[in-house]
Tab-separated table of C-alpha atoms in Angstrom:
chain	number	residue	atom	x	y	z
A	1	MET	CA	63.554	-91.774	-167.839
A	2	THR	CA	66.063	-92.103	-170.312
A	3	GLU	CA	66.674	-91.483	-174.607
A	4	ARG	CA	65.079	-93.848	-177.277
A	5	ASN	CA	68.433	-95.952	-178.248
A	6	THR	CA	68.044	-97.278	-182.136
A	7	VAL	CA	69.911	-101.195	-181.151
A	8	MET	CA	66.963	-102.374	-179.618
A	9	ASP	CA	67.449	-102.290	-176.124
A	10	LEU	CA	68.615	-99.735	-173.325
A	11	PRO	CA	72.332	-98.708	-172.674
A	12	ARG	CA	74.188	-100.678	-170.352
A	13	ILE	CA	74.418	-98.461	-167.829
A	14	PHE	CA	71.045	-97.145	-167.073
A	15	THR	CA	70.087	-100.851	-166.322
A	16	ILE	CA	73.152	-101.751	-164.519
A	17	ARG	CA	71.695	-98.279	-161.750
A	18	GLU	CA	68.570	-100.030	-161.584
A	19	SER	CA	69.043	-103.533	-162.107
A	20	ASN	CA	66.975	-103.747	-158.810
A	21	HIS	CA	64.353	-101.482	-159.267
A	22	ARG	CA	60.941	-102.824	-160.457
A	23	ILE	CA	58.991	-99.543	-160.802
A	24	HIS	CA	61.187	-97.288	-163.162
A	25	ASN	CA	60.332	-94.122	-161.704
A	26	PRO	CA	59.798	-91.769	-158.388
A	27	LEU	CA	56.447	-93.458	-157.875
A	28	THR	CA	56.646	-96.016	-154.928
A	29	ALA	CA	54.144	-99.191	-154.829
A	30	ASP	CA	52.058	-97.531	-152.473
A	31	LYS	CA	51.602	-94.511	-154.749
A	32	PHE	CA	51.017	-96.713	-158.201
A	33	ALA	CA	47.993	-98.907	-156.120
A	34	ALA	CA	46.490	-95.373	-154.951
A	35	LEU	CA	46.626	-94.207	-158.468
A	36	GLY	CA	45.305	-97.580	-160.019
A	37	GLU	CA	42.462	-97.062	-157.292
A	38	SER	CA	41.697	-94.181	-158.046
A	39	LEU	CA	40.824	-94.332	-161.666
A	40	ARG	CA	37.686	-96.211	-160.591
A	41	LEU	CA	37.676	-98.879	-163.315
A	42	PRO	CA	36.165	-102.234	-163.644
A	43	ALA	CA	38.016	-105.069	-163.330
A	44	GLY	CA	38.426	-106.544	-167.488
A	45	THR	CA	39.764	-103.200	-168.290
A	46	ARG	CA	42.134	-103.588	-171.141
A	47	VAL	CA	45.152	-101.583	-171.220
A	48	LEU	CA	48.250	-101.085	-172.905
A	49	ASP	CA	51.613	-99.737	-171.441
A	50	LEU	CA	54.067	-98.531	-173.597
A	51	ALA	CA	57.713	-98.479	-172.439
A	52	SER	CA	56.550	-100.626	-169.371
A	53	GLY	CA	59.556	-101.324	-168.232
A	54	SER	CA	59.976	-104.443	-165.031
A	55	GLY	CA	55.692	-104.424	-165.954
A	56	GLU	CA	55.125	-103.787	-161.439
A	57	MET	CA	52.274	-101.455	-162.806
A	58	LEU	CA	50.190	-104.127	-165.466
A	59	CYS	CA	51.045	-106.550	-163.265
A	60	THR	CA	50.038	-105.534	-159.657
A	61	TRP	CA	46.912	-103.864	-161.063
A	62	ALA	CA	46.027	-107.252	-162.777
A	63	ARG	CA	46.791	-108.698	-159.312
A	64	ASP	CA	44.727	-106.305	-157.232
A	65	LEU	CA	42.037	-104.611	-159.556
A	66	GLY	CA	41.764	-107.540	-162.581
A	67	PHE	CA	43.052	-105.445	-165.690
A	68	THR	CA	44.456	-107.273	-168.576
A	69	GLY	CA	46.848	-106.018	-170.875
A	70	SER	CA	50.074	-105.765	-173.017
A	71	GLY	CA	53.429	-103.998	-171.828
A	72	VAL	CA	55.750	-103.451	-174.366
A	73	ASP	CA	59.744	-101.860	-173.510
A	74	ILE	CA	62.787	-101.684	-175.606
A	75	SER	CA	65.086	-103.167	-172.862
A	76	THR	CA	65.314	-106.990	-173.209
A	77	ILE	CA	66.455	-107.337	-169.493
A	78	PHE	CA	63.105	-105.537	-167.803
A	79	THR	CA	61.174	-106.944	-170.367
A	80	GLU	CA	62.387	-110.290	-168.999
A	81	GLN	CA	61.806	-108.925	-165.207
A	82	ALA	CA	57.913	-108.034	-166.080
A	83	GLN	CA	57.708	-111.571	-167.635
A	84	ALA	CA	58.924	-113.282	-164.502
A	85	ARG	CA	56.723	-111.090	-162.533
A	86	ALA	CA	53.507	-111.654	-163.948
A	87	ALA	CA	54.111	-115.385	-163.483
A	88	GLU	CA	55.312	-114.824	-159.578
A	89	LEU	CA	51.707	-113.259	-159.046
A	90	GLY	CA	49.809	-115.458	-161.138
A	91	VAL	CA	48.884	-113.303	-163.820
A	92	ALA	CA	49.984	-114.592	-166.472
A	93	ASP	CA	46.932	-115.637	-168.059
A	94	ARG	CA	46.424	-111.985	-167.883
A	95	VAL	CA	48.569	-109.345	-169.131
A	96	ASP	CA	51.756	-110.360	-171.413
A	97	PHE	CA	55.069	-108.024	-172.705
A	98	LEU	CA	56.802	-107.540	-175.950
A	99	HIS	CA	60.343	-106.909	-176.452
A	100	GLY	CA	59.716	-103.852	-179.171
A	101	ASP	CA	60.186	-100.393	-179.511
A	102	ALA	CA	57.225	-98.208	-178.041
A	103	ALA	CA	57.490	-95.499	-180.263
A	104	GLY	CA	54.741	-96.235	-183.373
A	105	HIS	CA	52.951	-99.454	-181.410
A	106	VAL	CA	49.600	-99.453	-181.793
A	107	THR	CA	46.845	-102.023	-180.614
A	108	ASP	CA	44.740	-103.984	-183.334
A	109	GLN	CA	42.001	-103.619	-181.212
A	110	PRO	CA	41.232	-100.055	-178.830
A	111	VAL	CA	42.008	-100.469	-174.545
A	112	ASP	CA	40.216	-98.525	-172.153
A	113	LEU	CA	43.554	-97.387	-170.674
A	114	ALA	CA	45.991	-96.305	-173.054
A	115	ALA	CA	49.805	-95.337	-170.714
A	116	CYS	CA	53.282	-94.075	-170.718
A	117	VAL	CA	54.253	-93.159	-168.074
A	118	GLY	CA	57.785	-92.006	-167.966
A	119	ALA	CA	58.987	-92.547	-171.220
A	120	THR	CA	56.929	-89.481	-173.323
A	121	TRP	CA	61.005	-89.187	-175.489
A	122	ILE	CA	58.650	-92.466	-177.822
A	123	GLY	CA	56.660	-89.878	-178.719
A	124	ASP	CA	59.271	-86.559	-179.146
A	125	GLY	CA	57.037	-85.590	-176.012
A	126	VAL	CA	53.811	-84.858	-174.152
A	127	ALA	CA	52.347	-83.942	-177.587
A	128	GLY	CA	53.556	-86.413	-179.641
A	129	THR	CA	53.042	-88.790	-177.002
A	130	THR	CA	49.266	-88.032	-176.360
A	131	GLU	CA	48.745	-88.750	-180.183
A	132	LEU	CA	50.176	-92.599	-180.252
A	133	LEU	CA	48.132	-93.329	-177.168
A	134	GLN	CA	44.746	-91.598	-178.566
A	135	ARG	CA	45.855	-93.898	-181.326
A	136	SER	CA	45.213	-97.220	-179.260
A	137	LEU	CA	42.379	-96.244	-176.637
A	138	ARG	CA	38.932	-96.632	-177.602
A	139	PRO	CA	36.403	-93.595	-177.660
A	140	GLY	CA	35.525	-92.155	-173.996
A	141	GLY	CA	39.195	-94.376	-172.518
A	142	MET	CA	41.445	-92.616	-170.266
A	143	MET	CA	45.055	-91.996	-170.744
A	144	LEU	CA	48.003	-92.321	-168.163
A	145	ILE	CA	50.779	-89.768	-169.051
A	146	GLY	CA	53.830	-89.780	-166.199
A	147	GLU	CA	55.912	-86.398	-166.545
A	148	PRO	CA	58.829	-84.401	-164.790
A	149	PHE	CA	57.770	-80.880	-164.415
A	150	TRP	CA	59.584	-78.442	-162.030
A	151	ARG	CA	59.093	-78.461	-158.629
A	152	GLN	CA	60.141	-74.833	-158.726
A	153	THR	CA	62.353	-72.933	-161.342
A	154	PRO	CA	65.354	-73.762	-161.662
A	155	PRO	CA	67.795	-70.781	-161.244
A	156	ASP	CA	70.044	-70.641	-164.488
A	157	GLU	CA	70.370	-73.248	-167.203
A	158	GLU	CA	73.500	-75.051	-165.114
A	159	THR	CA	71.078	-75.982	-162.399
A	160	ALA	CA	68.501	-77.432	-164.832
A	161	THR	CA	71.371	-79.552	-166.545
A	162	ALA	CA	72.337	-80.192	-163.578
A	163	CYS	CA	69.288	-82.123	-163.165
A	164	HIS	CA	69.387	-84.143	-165.830
A	165	ALA	CA	68.075	-81.672	-168.096
A	166	THR	CA	69.219	-80.458	-171.625
A	167	SER	CA	67.614	-76.715	-170.299
A	168	ILE	CA	65.495	-75.172	-168.446
A	169	ALA	CA	62.607	-75.234	-171.323
A	170	ASP	CA	62.311	-79.153	-170.734
A	171	PHE	CA	60.376	-78.676	-168.532
A	172	LEU	CA	57.310	-77.065	-167.132
A	173	LEU	CA	56.023	-76.020	-163.534
A	174	LEU	CA	52.717	-78.075	-162.628
A	175	PRO	CA	50.044	-75.627	-163.387
A	176	GLU	CA	52.026	-75.240	-166.909
A	177	LEU	CA	52.210	-78.771	-167.281
A	178	ILE	CA	48.584	-79.202	-166.585
A	179	GLY	CA	47.569	-76.254	-168.984
A	180	GLN	CA	49.362	-77.716	-171.681
A	181	PHE	CA	47.221	-81.066	-171.446
A	182	ARG	CA	44.201	-78.911	-171.280
A	183	GLU	CA	45.439	-77.158	-174.682
A	184	LEU	CA	46.026	-80.496	-176.143
A	185	GLY	CA	42.073	-80.836	-175.320
A	186	TYR	CA	42.169	-83.441	-172.817
A	187	ASP	CA	40.578	-82.823	-169.471
A	188	VAL	CA	42.863	-83.962	-166.280
A	189	VAL	CA	40.935	-86.060	-163.858
A	190	GLU	CA	43.397	-87.146	-161.623
A	191	MET	CA	46.793	-87.203	-160.799
A	192	MET	CA	49.279	-89.002	-158.203
A	193	LEU	CA	52.431	-86.772	-157.765
A	194	ALA	CA	56.045	-87.923	-156.937
A	195	ASP	CA	57.291	-86.589	-153.361
A	196	GLN	CA	60.778	-86.400	-152.031
A	197	ASN	CA	60.497	-89.540	-150.179
A	198	SER	CA	59.579	-91.271	-153.365
A	199	TRP	CA	62.367	-89.328	-155.246
A	200	ASP	CA	64.463	-90.567	-152.917
A	201	ARG	CA	63.661	-93.963	-152.928
A	202	TYR	CA	63.853	-93.940	-157.041
A	203	ALA	CA	67.328	-91.997	-157.297
A	204	ALA	CA	68.781	-93.310	-153.900
A	205	ALA	CA	68.403	-97.110	-154.382
A	206	GLN	CA	70.644	-96.501	-158.419
A	207	TRP	CA	73.533	-96.363	-156.170
A	208	LEU	CA	73.870	-100.033	-153.398
A	209	SER	CA	72.890	-101.122	-157.221
A	210	MET	CA	75.943	-99.668	-158.882
A	211	ARG	CA	78.337	-100.286	-155.905
A	212	ARG	CA	77.245	-104.082	-155.532
A	213	TRP	CA	77.852	-104.477	-159.512
A	214	LEU	CA	81.471	-102.372	-159.249
A	215	ASP	CA	82.806	-104.949	-156.440
A	216	GLU	CA	81.603	-108.280	-159.101
A	217	ASN	CA	82.100	-106.445	-162.347
A	218	PRO	CA	85.530	-103.926	-161.242
A	219	ASP	CA	87.335	-104.999	-165.079
A	220	ASP	CA	84.337	-104.471	-166.362
A	221	GLU	CA	84.392	-101.345	-169.555
A	222	LEU	CA	82.025	-99.402	-167.731
A	223	ALA	CA	83.394	-99.362	-164.735
A	224	SER	CA	85.467	-96.242	-164.785
A	225	GLU	CA	81.407	-94.460	-165.487
A	226	VAL	CA	80.182	-95.938	-162.468
A	227	ARG	CA	82.606	-95.091	-159.933
A	228	GLU	CA	82.083	-91.856	-161.257
A	229	GLU	CA	78.647	-91.598	-161.049
A	230	LEU	CA	78.366	-92.915	-157.554
A	231	THR	CA	81.253	-90.993	-156.435
A	232	THR	CA	79.237	-87.525	-157.997
A	233	GLU	CA	75.565	-88.016	-157.678
A	234	PRO	CA	74.518	-88.516	-154.392
A	235	ALA	CA	75.729	-85.019	-153.484
A	236	HIS	CA	74.515	-83.946	-157.184
A	237	TYR	CA	70.843	-85.321	-156.557
A	238	ALA	CA	70.664	-83.778	-153.075
A	239	ARG	CA	71.523	-80.559	-154.262
A	240	TYR	CA	69.624	-80.194	-156.976
A	241	GLY	CA	66.962	-82.350	-158.830
A	242	ARG	CA	65.984	-83.306	-154.938
A	243	GLU	CA	64.805	-80.065	-154.921
A	244	TYR	CA	64.408	-78.663	-158.298
A	245	LEU	CA	62.374	-81.839	-160.181
A	246	SER	CA	59.554	-83.377	-159.487
A	247	TRP	CA	57.256	-85.927	-161.440
A	248	GLY	CA	53.446	-87.251	-161.823
A	249	VAL	CA	51.444	-89.150	-163.389
A	250	PHE	CA	48.476	-87.936	-164.498
A	251	ALA	CA	44.901	-89.902	-165.736
A	252	LEU	CA	43.402	-87.834	-169.354
A	253	MET	CA	39.943	-87.681	-170.935
A	254	LYS	CA	39.728	-86.114	-174.091
A	255	ARG	CA	37.226	-83.359	-174.452
């Protein structure tokens, strides 16, 4: 849920906000567990997770469902956290995590499940990301795309930008997003959607991380930026993001 950085890492502000997140999107652990079960894939399923963050999805699915695979992420901090999480859950022999730019990353051998959960900027949008994932996917395999959509259409462009979009046109309503997948040649075969409570867990958890960081780093060059965000973002989120923006993970199979 951030923009690509040319220096092969995420901006520090992003890792400050989400330094204590295991999941860097608005799905909770129970929703990810339910999503994994819903896919009805066998143990041994090979996964590619592009923009894998701190690796929670791949690590827990390896532990609970017997999946194997690799994650790629541009954040050095999150990649290290993912590697540590794999060791903690006892699945480091089944999953691995690489620090690198997920944009353009294609596996040497086709996988059963190719995922980009919340970072379609790696393909310059949904269409390009599905094309990228398809290059690593075996025939008949399954794809996961995580993408924002409007819970309700913002009344004006000011509201859209308050939701951290550049314009209303950035996102679609849910039926239109599903229609976009159809137009790209995919069947939507499952989905797991964020709700306002899971959005709260994603957004509100950032505030305590920012406050703790400020207490520990009052003289850092980013301190004023973090202070401004912490001062304004809770009310901003409650007024705009919580009401207008939603998010989901969609399981796709090519027709």
